[in-house]
């Protein structure tokens, strides 16, 4: 039987609706939600992302401001700009666009972001809180993957989950969130001796490697849940020699869908859910900044 599709677009739309209601409720209490994004230089992909961000925030009622800094911005100037936003009571969320121009270190800058305003969950302190099971704000894509798995109704507790890709922003924080949910996690990377053996025995496979077609049907156990984080632009030549560009994931979707029980499409899976998680984190940050939620609620 073919896999059921995990519709990230529909799930994301429902979450955005919830976010819009929460933002409206906060506004009614005179607790505005304001996200400020910093973009250093003129990277075209970051500019497109910022445009989308502006539109998405407007749709759910979040005030959005983009601070465009010149490519020649120094470390001190960038850190100063972040610290001013940290100190500004009217700013409830801070987002730093990447990549940064040469000479500026992303992690070094992320370290400056107030952990309560860190809507991407990228300050090392926030990652540290995830390690200890006291999540304040976690990275959006990792959260998106957990949310998509939960939407299937398949239990994480006791499940064998193999994550392919151990990046700082996706695979590693995801492995922590899954461990916190009592899954048994295997984290594979380029040096893993036999990644197919690890994916074949998994109840849930998450692929975040940035390699189109990496996960094939023979790498997946029948009935497994498959989450495809990859976003790759590939060139396709049709029978008439016409070349077009297409966005694909890391999973051979057509073939894997024949053996999996659930599968995410690309586009329309993890991507829209990541955006929804950013919005949800932005509301969470605003509640923390306004003192409506406590960083350690539920753990003390
Ligand atoms: P990265 O390049 O930082 O890390 C890739 C990881 O995959 C590394 O740990 C590497 O060792 C591992 N890897 C690569 N080839 C492998 C192989 N053949 N076998 C086993 N492991 C292998 O990548 P990233 O930033 O984590 O992004 C991964 C993919 O996810 C990219 O396609 C990216 O565009 C996508 N992505 C999507 C979203 C989203 O919102 N949907 C967010 C972030 C990243």
Coordinates of C-alpha atoms and ligand atoms in Angstrom, one line a residue:
X1 CA 0.0 0.0 0.0
X2 CA 1.4 3.5 -0.8
X3 CA 2.4 5.7 2.0
X4 CA 0.1 8.4 3.4
X5 CA 1.2 11.9 2.7
X6 CA 2.1 14.1 5.7
X7 CA 0.8 17.4 4.5
X8 CA 3.1 20.0 5.9
X9 CA 1.3 22.8 4.1
X10 CA -2.1 22.0 5.7
X11 CA -0.6 21.5 9.1
X12 CA 1.4 24.7 8.8
X13 CA -1.8 26.6 7.8
X14 CA -3.6 25.4 10.9
X15 CA -0.7 26.4 13.1
X16 CA -0.5 29.8 11.5
X17 CA -4.1 30.3 12.3
X18 CA -3.4 29.5 16.0
X19 CA -0.5 31.9 16.0
X20 CA -2.6 34.7 14.5
X21 CA -5.2 34.2 17.3
X22 CA -2.5 34.3 20.0
X23 CA -0.9 37.4 18.5
X24 CA -4.3 39.1 18.5
X25 CA -4.9 38.0 22.1
X26 CA -1.5 39.5 23.1
X27 CA -2.3 42.7 21.2
X28 CA -5.6 43.0 23.2
X29 CA -3.5 42.9 26.4
X30 CA -1.2 45.6 25.0
X31 CA 1.6 43.0 24.7
X32 CA 2.8 43.4 21.1
X33 CA 4.8 40.8 19.2
X34 CA 7.6 42.4 17.2
X35 CA 10.3 40.5 15.3
X36 CA 13.4 42.3 14.0
X37 CA 15.6 40.6 11.5
X38 CA 19.2 41.6 10.7
X39 CA 20.5 41.1 7.2
X40 CA 24.2 41.9 6.7
X41 CA 25.2 42.5 3.1
X42 CA 23.1 41.7 0.0
X43 CA 23.0 37.9 -0.3
X44 CA 20.1 37.3 -2.8
X45 CA 18.8 34.2 -1.1
X46 CA 18.7 36.0 2.3
X47 CA 16.9 38.9 0.7
X48 CA 14.2 36.6 -0.7
X49 CA 13.9 34.9 2.6
X50 CA 13.5 38.3 4.3
X51 CA 10.8 39.3 1.9
X52 CA 8.9 36.1 2.6
X53 CA 9.3 36.6 6.3
X54 CA 7.9 40.0 6.1
X55 CA 4.8 38.8 4.2
X56 CA 4.3 35.8 6.5
X57 CA 4.6 37.9 9.7
X58 CA 2.1 40.4 8.2
X59 CA -0.4 37.5 7.6
X60 CA -0.4 36.6 11.3
X61 CA -0.3 40.1 12.7
X62 CA 3.4 40.1 13.9
X63 CA 5.1 43.4 13.5
X64 CA 8.3 42.9 11.3
X65 CA 11.3 45.1 10.8
X66 CA 14.3 44.4 8.6
X67 CA 17.6 46.0 9.6
X68 CA 19.9 45.9 6.5
X69 CA 23.5 46.4 7.5
X70 CA 26.3 47.0 4.9
X71 CA 28.5 44.1 3.9
X72 CA 31.5 46.0 5.5
X73 CA 29.9 45.8 9.0
X74 CA 32.5 44.9 11.6
X75 CA 32.1 42.3 14.3
X76 CA 31.8 45.0 16.9
X77 CA 29.1 46.9 14.9
X78 CA 27.1 43.7 14.4
X79 CA 27.3 42.7 18.0
X80 CA 26.4 46.3 19.0
X81 CA 23.3 46.2 16.8
X82 CA 22.2 42.9 18.3
X83 CA 22.8 44.2 21.9
X84 CA 20.7 47.3 21.1
X85 CA 17.8 45.0 20.1
X86 CA 18.3 42.9 23.2
X87 CA 17.9 46.1 25.3
X88 CA 14.9 47.4 23.3
X89 CA 11.8 46.5 25.3
X90 CA 9.7 47.0 22.2
X91 CA 11.5 44.2 20.4
X92 CA 10.3 40.7 21.4
X93 CA 12.2 38.6 18.8
X94 CA 15.5 38.7 16.9
X95 CA 16.4 36.8 13.8
X96 CA 19.9 36.9 12.2
X97 CA 19.9 36.1 8.4
X98 CA 22.6 33.9 7.1
X99 CA 25.1 33.6 5.4
X100 CA 27.0 36.5 6.9
X101 CA 29.7 38.1 4.7
X102 CA 33.3 36.8 5.0
X103 CA 34.9 38.0 8.2
X104 CA 31.8 37.6 10.4
X105 CA 31.2 34.4 12.3
X106 CA 27.6 33.3 12.5
X107 CA 27.8 31.4 15.8
X108 CA 29.8 34.2 17.4
X109 CA 27.0 36.6 16.5
X110 CA 24.2 34.2 17.5
X111 CA 25.8 34.0 20.9
X112 CA 25.0 37.7 21.4
X113 CA 21.2 37.2 21.0
X114 CA 19.2 37.4 24.2
X115 CA 18.1 33.8 24.8
X116 CA 14.5 34.9 25.4
X117 CA 14.4 36.8 22.1
X118 CA 16.2 34.0 20.1
X119 CA 13.3 32.9 17.9
X120 CA 15.5 30.5 15.9
X121 CA 16.8 28.8 19.1
X122 CA 20.4 29.2 17.9
X123 CA 22.1 30.8 20.8
X124 CA 24.4 28.0 22.2
X125 CA 22.7 28.6 25.6
X126 CA 19.3 27.7 24.1
X127 CA 20.8 24.5 22.6
X128 CA 22.3 23.7 26.0
X129 CA 18.8 24.0 27.6
X130 CA 17.6 21.5 25.0
X131 CA 20.3 19.1 26.1
X132 CA 19.2 19.3 29.7
X133 CA 15.5 18.9 28.8
X134 CA 14.6 22.4 29.8
X135 CA 13.8 23.7 26.3
X136 CA 13.2 27.5 26.3
X137 CA 13.3 27.9 22.5
X138 CA 14.5 25.1 20.2
X139 CA 15.7 25.3 16.5
X140 CA 12.7 25.6 14.1
X141 CA 13.5 22.7 11.6
X142 CA 14.1 20.2 14.4
X143 CA 10.8 21.3 16.0
X144 CA 9.1 21.0 12.6
X145 CA 10.3 17.4 12.2
X146 CA 9.0 16.4 15.6
X147 CA 5.6 18.1 14.9
X148 CA 5.3 16.2 11.5
X149 CA 6.1 12.9 13.2
X150 CA 3.5 13.6 15.9
X151 CA 0.9 14.4 13.3
X152 CA 1.0 10.8 12.1
X153 CA 0.0 9.4 15.5
X154 CA 3.1 7.1 15.4
X155 CA 4.6 7.0 19.0
X156 CA 8.1 8.4 19.4
X157 CA 8.5 6.7 22.8
X158 CA 10.5 3.5 22.3
X159 CA 10.7 4.0 18.5
X160 CA 14.0 3.5 16.7
X161 CA 14.7 6.8 14.8
X162 CA 17.6 7.1 12.4
X163 CA 18.5 10.7 11.5
X164 CA 20.8 11.1 8.5
X165 CA 22.7 14.3 8.7
X166 CA 24.3 15.7 11.9
X167 CA 24.5 19.4 11.2
X168 CA 24.4 21.9 14.1
X169 CA 21.1 23.4 12.9
X170 CA 19.1 20.3 12.0
X171 CA 20.4 16.8 12.9
X172 CA 22.1 17.4 16.2
X173 CA 19.3 19.4 17.9
X174 CA 16.7 17.0 16.4
X175 CA 18.5 14.1 18.0
X176 CA 18.2 15.8 21.3
X177 CA 14.5 16.6 21.0
X178 CA 13.8 13.0 19.9
X179 CA 15.8 11.7 22.9
X180 CA 13.8 13.9 25.2
X181 CA 10.7 12.2 23.7
X182 CA 12.2 8.8 24.7
X183 CA 13.0 7.6 21.2
X184 CA 16.2 5.6 20.5
X185 CA 18.1 7.8 18.2
X186 CA 20.9 6.9 15.7
X187 CA 22.6 9.9 14.2
X188 CA 24.3 9.2 10.9
X189 CA 26.7 11.5 9.1
X190 CA 29.2 11.3 6.2
X191 CA 31.6 9.1 8.3
X192 CA 29.0 6.6 9.4
X193 CA 30.2 3.1 8.2
X194 CA 26.9 1.8 7.0
X195 CA 24.1 4.4 6.9
X196 CA 21.7 2.1 4.9
X197 CA 22.0 -0.5 7.6
X198 CA 21.0 2.1 10.2
X199 CA 18.0 3.4 8.1
X200 CA 16.8 -0.1 7.3
X201 CA 16.2 -1.0 10.9
X202 CA 14.5 2.3 11.8
X203 CA 10.8 2.8 12.5
X204 CA 11.2 6.5 11.6
X205 CA 13.9 7.8 9.2
X206 CA 14.7 11.5 9.0
X207 CA 17.0 12.6 6.1
X208 CA 18.7 16.0 6.3
X209 CA 21.9 15.6 4.3
X210 CA 21.4 17.9 1.3
X211 CA 21.9 15.0 -1.2
X212 CA 19.1 14.4 -3.7
X213 CA 17.9 10.8 -4.0
X214 CA 20.1 9.7 -1.0
X215 CA 17.4 7.6 0.6
X216 CA 16.0 4.9 -1.7
X217 CA 13.3 2.2 -1.2
X218 CA 15.8 -0.5 -0.4
X219 CA 17.1 1.6 2.5
X220 CA 13.7 1.7 4.3
X221 CA 11.9 -0.9 6.4
X222 CA 8.3 -1.6 5.2
X223 CA 5.9 0.7 7.1
X224 CA 8.5 3.2 8.3
X225 CA 7.7 6.9 8.6
X226 CA 10.0 9.0 6.4
X227 CA 10.6 12.7 6.9
X228 CA 12.6 14.5 4.2
X229 CA 14.3 17.7 5.3
X230 CA 16.4 18.1 2.2
X231 CA 15.9 21.1 -0.2
X232 CA 17.9 20.7 -3.4
X233 CA 17.6 22.5 -6.7
X234 CA 18.2 20.0 -9.5
X235 CA 18.2 20.3 -13.3
X236 CA 15.8 18.0 -15.1
X237 CA 16.1 17.2 -18.8
X238 CA 12.8 16.0 -20.4
X239 CA 12.4 13.7 -23.4
X240 CA 12.7 16.6 -25.8
X241 CA 15.9 17.8 -24.2
X242 CA 14.3 20.8 -22.5
X243 CA 16.0 21.6 -19.2
X244 CA 14.1 22.9 -16.2
X245 CA 14.9 23.4 -12.5
X246 CA 13.0 21.6 -9.8
X247 CA 13.2 21.5 -6.0
X248 CA 13.6 18.0 -4.6
X249 CA 14.4 16.5 -1.2
X250 CA 16.9 13.9 -0.2
X251 CA 14.5 11.0 -0.6
X252 CA 13.6 9.2 -3.8
X253 CA 9.9 10.0 -3.2
X254 CA 8.2 7.9 -5.8
X255 CA 10.0 4.7 -4.8
X256 CA 10.1 5.2 -1.0
X257 CA 6.4 6.1 -0.9
X258 CA 5.8 2.5 -2.0
X259 CA 7.3 1.0 1.2
X260 CA 6.8 3.7 3.8
X261 CA 3.7 4.2 5.9
X262 CA 3.9 8.0 6.0
X263 CA 6.1 10.3 4.0
X264 CA 6.6 14.1 3.7
X265 CA 6.7 15.6 0.2
X266 CA 9.3 18.2 -1.0
X267 CA 8.2 20.9 -1.4
X268 CA 5.2 21.0 1.0
X269 CA 6.6 19.1 4.0
X270 CA 9.2 20.2 6.4
X271 CA 9.7 23.6 4.7
X272 CA 6.3 25.2 5.5
X273 CA 6.3 23.6 8.9
X274 CA 9.7 25.2 9.7
X275 CA 8.1 28.6 8.9
X276 CA 5.2 27.8 11.2
X277 CA 7.6 26.9 14.0
X278 CA 9.5 30.2 13.5
X279 CA 6.1 32.0 14.0
X280 CA 5.3 29.8 17.0
X281 CA 8.8 30.5 18.5
X282 CA 8.2 34.2 17.9
X283 CA 5.0 34.1 20.0
X284 CA 6.8 32.1 22.6
X285 CA 9.6 34.7 22.7
X286 CA 7.1 37.5 23.1
X287 CA 5.4 35.7 26.0
X288 CA 8.8 35.2 27.7
X289 CA 9.8 38.9 27.1
X290 CA 6.4 40.1 28.4
X291 CA 6.7 37.8 31.4
X292 CA 3.6 35.8 30.5
X293 CA 5.5 32.6 30.4
X294 CA 8.5 31.4 32.4
X295 CA 11.6 29.9 30.8
X296 CA 11.5 26.9 33.1
X297 CA 7.7 26.4 33.4
X298 CA 6.8 22.8 34.0
X299 CA 10.3 21.8 35.1
X300 CA 10.6 23.4 38.5
Ligands
LIG1 P1 24.9 20.4 6.3 O1 25.5 20.4 5.0 O2 25.3 21.4 7.3 O3 25.0 19.0 6.9 C1 24.8 17.8 6.2 C2 24.9 16.6 7.1 O4 24.6 15.4 6.3 C3 26.3 16.4 7.6 O5 26.3 16.0 9.0 C4 26.9 15.3 6.7 O6 27.9 14.6 7.4 C5 25.7 14.5 6.4 N1 25.8 13.8 5.2 C6 26.0 14.3 3.9 N2 26.0 13.3 3.0 C7 25.8 12.1 3.7 C8 25.7 10.8 3.3 N3 25.9 10.4 2.0 N4 25.4 9.9 4.3 C9 25.3 10.2 5.6 N5 25.4 11.5 6.0 C10 25.6 12.4 5.0 O7 23.3 20.5 5.9 P2 22.0 21.2 6.7 O8 22.2 22.6 6.8 O9 21.7 20.4 7.9 O10 20.9 20.9 5.6 C11 20.7 19.6 5.1 C12 19.6 19.7 4.1 O11 18.4 20.1 4.7 C13 19.9 20.7 2.9 O12 19.3 20.2 1.8 C14 19.1 21.9 3.4 O13 18.8 22.7 2.3 C15 17.9 21.3 4.1 N6 17.3 22.2 5.1 C16 16.0 22.3 5.0 C17 15.3 23.1 6.0 C18 13.8 23.2 5.9 O14 13.3 24.1 6.5 N7 13.2 22.3 5.2 C19 16.0 23.7 7.0 C20 17.4 23.5 7.0 C21 18.1 22.8 6.1

